[in-house]
């Protein structure tokens, strides 16, 4: 755990104005995202039954927060993401290709081992999912969708700065989208680790879609972990933007075209997760009972950090921090919510 305080950092907005700005930018972005991607807002669960297979295990080692329920034999798990739940919801709500949903997702990541400027045990994001046609399961469709999300971020920033002109000192989000694969990054920067490669590329290409995350690269090491049962590893990606305040790349979204039956079958075997085939969600998917979709999560706190020029995620969300982080931020004049 290491907190980095930029030299001379001072919050642009007061604590109260920060709260007002967060509320506004969330409303602005939700409306713009929904309009550009044809998404409708729905309610989402805070927890699901552990036996349903609807919860995600993310990188494979995170333990979900679980609890038993009085007068029930069920064990519930606080969601770690809604990737699978959204896909089932689209089927239940009879959504058709070209139409999707979005929702607020709040999660607890008890095993988060990087509590720093960007990472917290509390996760808040917009989770969205959209039904697509078979012809849309390709890289071009993914890239076009990412471009719309970036446009929504840029539109939100422009409106926010018109209300809070103090924020105009921050760089404008570039809508010039750069696309690169994880293997291309490894080939370009063989002596850097994954985060180093991201920083080197995004510094020169401040709005980037980094594609094909999850599979093993030529080095024998994946760029990053990805669960085998929601994104297609050949058709997924992270949206990375350059953060001038922290002088580093910041991941705002993990997303992708979801696995179909063929991709799920292949990735479960590669990941050594064949036992999941017995779970309800996986059975439905392998039997082609769920719609083809594209979706992802967009970090609410991270977008707030970027648009408000904040140095620590605790300035835009309320969480629990270790004593060292609290002391470091207090000494730097940073107020954690």
Short mmCIF file of N, CA, C and O in Angstrom, two decimals, residues 96-173:
data_model
loop_
_atom_site.label_atom_id
_atom_site.label_comp_id
_atom_site.label_asym_id
_atom_site.label_seq_id
_atom_site.Cartn_x
_atom_site.Cartn_y
_atom_site.Cartn_z
N UNK A 96 -34.11 -6.47 -26.91
CA UNK A 96 -33.79 -6.91 -28.27
C UNK A 96 -32.47 -6.30 -28.71
O UNK A 96 -31.98 -5.35 -28.07
N UNK A 97 -31.83 -6.81 -29.78
CA UNK A 97 -30.53 -6.27 -30.22
C UNK A 97 -30.57 -4.76 -30.44
O UNK A 97 -31.52 -4.23 -31.04
N UNK A 98 -29.54 -4.10 -29.94
CA UNK A 98 -29.45 -2.65 -30.05
C UNK A 98 -29.95 -1.92 -28.83
O UNK A 98 -29.80 -0.70 -28.73
N UNK A 99 -30.53 -2.64 -27.88
CA UNK A 99 -31.08 -2.02 -26.68
C UNK A 99 -30.41 -2.64 -25.46
O UNK A 99 -30.12 -3.83 -25.44
N UNK A 100 -30.16 -1.81 -24.44
CA UNK A 100 -29.47 -2.33 -23.27
C UNK A 100 -29.90 -1.66 -21.99
O UNK A 100 -30.84 -0.86 -21.95
N UNK A 101 -29.18 -1.96 -20.91
CA UNK A 101 -29.50 -1.42 -19.59
C UNK A 101 -28.23 -0.92 -18.91
O UNK A 101 -27.12 -1.29 -19.27
N UNK A 102 -28.43 -0.05 -17.94
CA UNK A 102 -27.32 0.35 -17.07
C UNK A 102 -27.85 0.49 -15.66
O UNK A 102 -29.06 0.66 -15.44
N UNK A 103 -26.95 0.41 -14.69
CA UNK A 103 -27.35 0.48 -13.29
C UNK A 103 -26.18 0.93 -12.44
O UNK A 103 -25.02 0.90 -12.87
N UNK A 104 -26.48 1.36 -11.23
CA UNK A 104 -25.44 1.63 -10.23
C UNK A 104 -25.02 0.31 -9.61
O UNK A 104 -25.87 -0.49 -9.20
N UNK A 105 -23.73 0.06 -9.54
CA UNK A 105 -23.22 -1.14 -8.90
C UNK A 105 -22.32 -0.73 -7.74
O UNK A 105 -21.40 0.07 -7.90
N UNK A 106 -22.60 -1.27 -6.57
CA UNK A 106 -21.77 -1.03 -5.39
C UNK A 106 -21.28 -2.38 -4.89
O UNK A 106 -22.07 -3.32 -4.72
N UNK A 107 -19.98 -2.47 -4.67
CA UNK A 107 -19.39 -3.76 -4.30
C UNK A 107 -18.35 -3.59 -3.21
O UNK A 107 -17.88 -2.46 -2.93
N UNK A 108 -18.00 -4.70 -2.60
CA UNK A 108 -16.93 -4.74 -1.60
C UNK A 108 -15.85 -5.68 -2.11
O UNK A 108 -16.12 -6.84 -2.42
N UNK A 109 -14.65 -5.18 -2.22
CA UNK A 109 -13.52 -6.00 -2.64
C UNK A 109 -12.61 -6.22 -1.43
O UNK A 109 -11.64 -5.49 -1.19
N UNK A 110 -12.93 -7.21 -0.63
CA UNK A 110 -12.24 -7.44 0.65
C UNK A 110 -10.77 -7.81 0.44
O UNK A 110 -9.95 -7.59 1.33
N UNK A 111 -10.44 -8.39 -0.72
CA UNK A 111 -9.07 -8.84 -0.97
C UNK A 111 -8.29 -7.87 -1.85
O UNK A 111 -7.26 -8.25 -2.42
N UNK A 112 -8.76 -6.64 -1.97
CA UNK A 112 -8.01 -5.64 -2.72
C UNK A 112 -6.66 -5.40 -2.03
O UNK A 112 -6.60 -4.99 -0.87
N UNK A 113 -5.58 -5.70 -2.75
CA UNK A 113 -4.25 -5.61 -2.13
C UNK A 113 -3.46 -4.39 -2.59
O UNK A 113 -2.27 -4.29 -2.32
N UNK A 114 -4.13 -3.47 -3.29
CA UNK A 114 -3.44 -2.28 -3.76
C UNK A 114 -4.14 -1.02 -3.28
O UNK A 114 -4.50 -0.15 -4.07
N UNK A 115 -4.36 -0.90 -1.98
CA UNK A 115 -5.02 0.28 -1.46
C UNK A 115 -4.09 1.48 -1.63
O UNK A 115 -3.14 1.67 -0.87
N UNK A 116 -4.38 2.28 -2.66
CA UNK A 116 -3.51 3.40 -2.97
C UNK A 116 -4.36 4.53 -3.52
O UNK A 116 -5.55 4.64 -3.20
N UNK A 117 -3.80 5.39 -4.36
CA UNK A 117 -4.53 6.53 -4.89
C UNK A 117 -5.77 6.14 -5.68
O UNK A 117 -6.76 6.87 -5.71
N UNK A 118 -5.72 4.98 -6.34
CA UNK A 118 -6.79 4.58 -7.25
C UNK A 118 -7.61 3.40 -6.77
O UNK A 118 -8.65 3.10 -7.37
N UNK A 119 -7.17 2.71 -5.73
CA UNK A 119 -7.81 1.47 -5.32
C UNK A 119 -8.38 1.57 -3.91
O UNK A 119 -7.75 2.10 -3.01
N UNK A 120 -9.58 1.02 -3.75
CA UNK A 120 -10.29 1.02 -2.48
C UNK A 120 -10.99 -0.33 -2.32
O UNK A 120 -11.18 -1.06 -3.28
N UNK A 121 -11.39 -0.67 -1.10
CA UNK A 121 -12.17 -1.88 -0.91
C UNK A 121 -13.62 -1.67 -1.32
O UNK A 121 -14.39 -2.62 -1.47
N UNK A 122 -14.01 -0.40 -1.51
CA UNK A 122 -15.36 -0.07 -1.96
C UNK A 122 -15.33 0.27 -3.44
O UNK A 122 -14.49 1.07 -3.88
N UNK A 123 -16.21 -0.33 -4.21
CA UNK A 123 -16.26 -0.10 -5.65
C UNK A 123 -17.62 0.46 -6.02
O UNK A 123 -18.66 -0.10 -5.63
N UNK A 124 -17.63 1.56 -6.74
CA UNK A 124 -18.88 2.11 -7.28
C UNK A 124 -18.68 2.34 -8.77
O UNK A 124 -17.73 2.99 -9.19
N UNK A 125 -19.53 1.77 -9.57
CA UNK A 125 -19.40 1.93 -11.01
C UNK A 125 -20.75 1.85 -11.69
O UNK A 125 -21.73 1.38 -11.12
N UNK A 126 -20.79 2.37 -12.90
CA UNK A 126 -21.95 2.16 -13.76
C UNK A 126 -21.72 0.83 -14.47
O UNK A 126 -20.76 0.67 -15.22
N UNK A 127 -22.59 -0.11 -14.22
CA UNK A 127 -22.55 -1.37 -14.94
C UNK A 127 -23.56 -1.28 -16.07
O UNK A 127 -24.72 -0.88 -15.85
N UNK A 128 -23.16 -1.67 -17.28
CA UNK A 128 -24.08 -1.60 -18.42
C UNK A 128 -23.93 -2.84 -19.28
O UNK A 128 -22.89 -3.51 -19.26
N UNK A 129 -24.97 -3.17 -19.99
CA UNK A 129 -24.98 -4.34 -20.85
C UNK A 129 -25.98 -4.11 -21.97
O UNK A 129 -27.05 -3.53 -21.76
N UNK A 130 -25.64 -4.59 -23.17
CA UNK A 130 -26.46 -4.32 -24.35
C UNK A 130 -26.53 -5.57 -25.21
O UNK A 130 -25.52 -6.25 -25.43
N UNK A 131 -27.73 -5.88 -25.69
CA UNK A 131 -27.91 -7.04 -26.57
C UNK A 131 -27.38 -6.68 -27.97
O UNK A 131 -27.63 -5.59 -28.48
N UNK A 132 -26.64 -7.61 -28.56
CA UNK A 132 -26.10 -7.40 -29.90
C UNK A 132 -26.49 -8.57 -30.80
O UNK A 132 -26.86 -9.64 -30.33
N UNK A 133 -26.38 -8.34 -32.10
CA UNK A 133 -26.64 -9.38 -33.08
C UNK A 133 -25.36 -10.18 -33.32
O UNK A 133 -24.26 -9.69 -33.04
N UNK A 134 -25.45 -11.40 -33.83
CA UNK A 134 -24.25 -12.20 -34.11
C UNK A 134 -23.23 -11.47 -34.98
O UNK A 134 -22.01 -11.61 -34.77
N UNK A 135 -23.69 -10.66 -35.92
CA UNK A 135 -22.77 -9.93 -36.82
C UNK A 135 -21.96 -8.87 -36.07
O UNK A 135 -20.97 -8.36 -36.60
N UNK A 136 -22.38 -8.52 -34.85
CA UNK A 136 -21.69 -7.47 -34.09
C UNK A 136 -20.57 -8.01 -33.21
O UNK A 136 -19.88 -7.23 -32.55
N UNK A 137 -20.36 -9.30 -33.21
CA UNK A 137 -19.29 -9.87 -32.38
C UNK A 137 -17.96 -9.74 -33.12
O UNK A 137 -17.38 -10.70 -33.61
N UNK A 138 -17.46 -8.50 -33.19
CA UNK A 138 -16.21 -8.23 -33.88
C UNK A 138 -15.54 -7.01 -33.27
O UNK A 138 -16.16 -6.23 -32.52
N UNK A 139 -14.26 -6.82 -33.60
CA UNK A 139 -13.47 -5.73 -33.01
C UNK A 139 -13.99 -4.36 -33.42
O UNK A 139 -13.95 -3.41 -32.62
N UNK A 140 -14.48 -4.21 -34.66
CA UNK A 140 -14.97 -2.91 -35.11
C UNK A 140 -16.14 -2.44 -34.25
O UNK A 140 -16.22 -1.25 -33.90
N UNK A 141 -17.04 -3.35 -33.93
CA UNK A 141 -18.19 -2.97 -33.11
C UNK A 141 -17.73 -2.56 -31.71
O UNK A 141 -18.24 -1.60 -31.13
N UNK A 142 -16.77 -3.29 -31.16
CA UNK A 142 -16.22 -2.94 -29.85
C UNK A 142 -15.62 -1.54 -29.87
O UNK A 142 -15.90 -0.72 -28.99
N UNK A 143 -14.82 -1.25 -30.89
CA UNK A 143 -14.14 0.05 -30.97
C UNK A 143 -15.16 1.19 -31.13
O UNK A 143 -15.03 2.25 -30.49
N UNK A 144 -16.17 0.98 -31.95
CA UNK A 144 -17.20 2.02 -32.14
C UNK A 144 -17.93 2.30 -30.83
O UNK A 144 -18.26 3.44 -30.52
N UNK A 145 -18.18 1.25 -30.05
CA UNK A 145 -18.86 1.42 -28.77
C UNK A 145 -17.98 2.19 -27.79
O UNK A 145 -18.46 3.09 -27.08
N UNK A 146 -16.69 1.86 -27.76
CA UNK A 146 -15.76 2.57 -26.88
C UNK A 146 -15.70 4.05 -27.26
O UNK A 146 -15.67 4.93 -26.39
N UNK A 147 -15.72 4.34 -28.55
CA UNK A 147 -15.68 5.74 -28.99
C UNK A 147 -16.88 6.52 -28.45
O UNK A 147 -16.75 7.67 -28.01
N UNK A 148 -18.04 5.90 -28.42
CA UNK A 148 -19.24 6.56 -27.88
C UNK A 148 -19.10 6.81 -26.38
O UNK A 148 -19.52 7.87 -25.88
N UNK A 149 -18.51 5.86 -25.66
CA UNK A 149 -18.30 6.05 -24.22
C UNK A 149 -17.35 7.20 -23.96
O UNK A 149 -17.58 8.05 -23.08
N UNK A 150 -16.26 7.25 -24.74
CA UNK A 150 -15.31 8.36 -24.60
C UNK A 150 -15.99 9.69 -24.92
O UNK A 150 -15.77 10.70 -24.24
N UNK A 151 -16.82 9.71 -25.94
CA UNK A 151 -17.56 10.93 -26.29
C UNK A 151 -18.44 11.38 -25.12
O UNK A 151 -18.55 12.58 -24.84
N UNK A 152 -19.08 10.42 -24.45
CA UNK A 152 -19.92 10.75 -23.30
C UNK A 152 -19.09 11.36 -22.18
O UNK A 152 -19.53 12.30 -21.50
N UNK A 153 -17.88 10.85 -21.95
CA UNK A 153 -16.99 11.41 -20.93
C UNK A 153 -16.60 12.84 -21.29
O UNK A 153 -16.62 13.73 -20.43
N UNK A 154 -16.24 13.06 -22.54
CA UNK A 154 -15.82 14.40 -22.98
C UNK A 154 -16.98 15.38 -22.90
O UNK A 154 -16.81 16.54 -22.48
N UNK A 155 -18.18 14.96 -23.29
CA UNK A 155 -19.36 15.82 -23.20
C UNK A 155 -19.63 16.20 -21.75
O UNK A 155 -19.97 17.36 -21.44
N UNK A 156 -19.51 15.21 -20.86
CA UNK A 156 -19.73 15.47 -19.43
C UNK A 156 -18.73 16.49 -18.90
O UNK A 156 -19.08 17.40 -18.14
N UNK A 157 -17.48 16.35 -19.29
CA UNK A 157 -16.45 17.28 -18.83
C UNK A 157 -16.74 18.70 -19.28
O UNK A 157 -16.61 19.66 -18.50
N UNK A 158 -17.15 18.88 -20.53
CA UNK A 158 -17.43 20.23 -21.03
C UNK A 158 -18.57 20.89 -20.26
O UNK A 158 -18.47 22.06 -19.87
N UNK A 159 -19.63 20.16 -20.01
CA UNK A 159 -20.75 20.73 -19.26
C UNK A 159 -20.36 21.02 -17.82
O UNK A 159 -20.72 22.05 -17.25
N UNK A 160 -19.63 20.09 -17.22
CA UNK A 160 -19.20 20.27 -15.83
C UNK A 160 -18.34 21.52 -15.69
O UNK A 160 -18.49 22.30 -14.73
N UNK A 161 -17.45 21.75 -16.64
CA UNK A 161 -16.57 22.91 -16.56
C UNK A 161 -17.32 24.22 -16.80
O UNK A 161 -16.88 25.28 -16.37
N UNK A 162 -18.45 24.15 -17.49
CA UNK A 162 -19.25 25.36 -17.66
C UNK A 162 -19.93 25.77 -16.36
O UNK A 162 -20.20 26.94 -16.13
N UNK A 163 -20.20 24.78 -15.50
CA UNK A 163 -20.81 25.05 -14.20
C UNK A 163 -19.75 25.37 -13.16
O UNK A 163 -19.95 26.24 -12.29
N UNK A 164 -18.61 24.69 -13.24
CA UNK A 164 -17.49 24.92 -12.33
C UNK A 164 -16.28 25.35 -13.16
O UNK A 164 -15.40 24.52 -13.47
N UNK A 165 -16.20 26.62 -13.55
CA UNK A 165 -15.12 27.07 -14.45
C UNK A 165 -13.73 26.88 -13.87
O UNK A 165 -12.74 26.87 -14.61
N UNK A 166 -13.62 26.71 -12.54
CA UNK A 166 -12.30 26.46 -11.94
C UNK A 166 -11.65 25.20 -12.52
O UNK A 166 -10.43 25.07 -12.56
N UNK A 167 -12.49 24.26 -12.95
CA UNK A 167 -12.00 22.98 -13.46
C UNK A 167 -11.42 23.09 -14.86
O UNK A 167 -10.84 22.12 -15.38
N UNK A 168 -11.54 24.26 -15.48
CA UNK A 168 -11.06 24.44 -16.85
C UNK A 168 -9.53 24.39 -16.95
O UNK A 168 -8.98 24.32 -18.06
N UNK A 169 -8.85 24.42 -15.81
CA UNK A 169 -7.39 24.30 -15.82
C UNK A 169 -6.95 22.87 -16.14
O UNK A 169 -5.79 22.64 -16.48
N UNK A 170 -7.88 21.92 -16.05
CA UNK A 170 -7.55 20.52 -16.32
C UNK A 170 -7.55 20.25 -17.82
O UNK A 170 -8.31 20.86 -18.57
N UNK A 171 -6.72 19.33 -18.30
CA UNK A 171 -6.70 18.99 -19.73
C UNK A 171 -8.05 18.44 -20.18
O UNK A 171 -8.73 17.75 -19.43
N UNK A 172 -8.41 18.73 -21.40
CA UNK A 172 -9.64 18.20 -21.97
C UNK A 172 -9.44 16.73 -22.36
O UNK A 172 -8.37 16.35 -22.86
N UNK A 173 -10.46 15.92 -22.13
CA UNK A 173 -10.40 14.53 -22.57
C UNK A 173 -10.33 14.49 -24.08
O UNK A 173 -11.16 15.08 -24.78
#
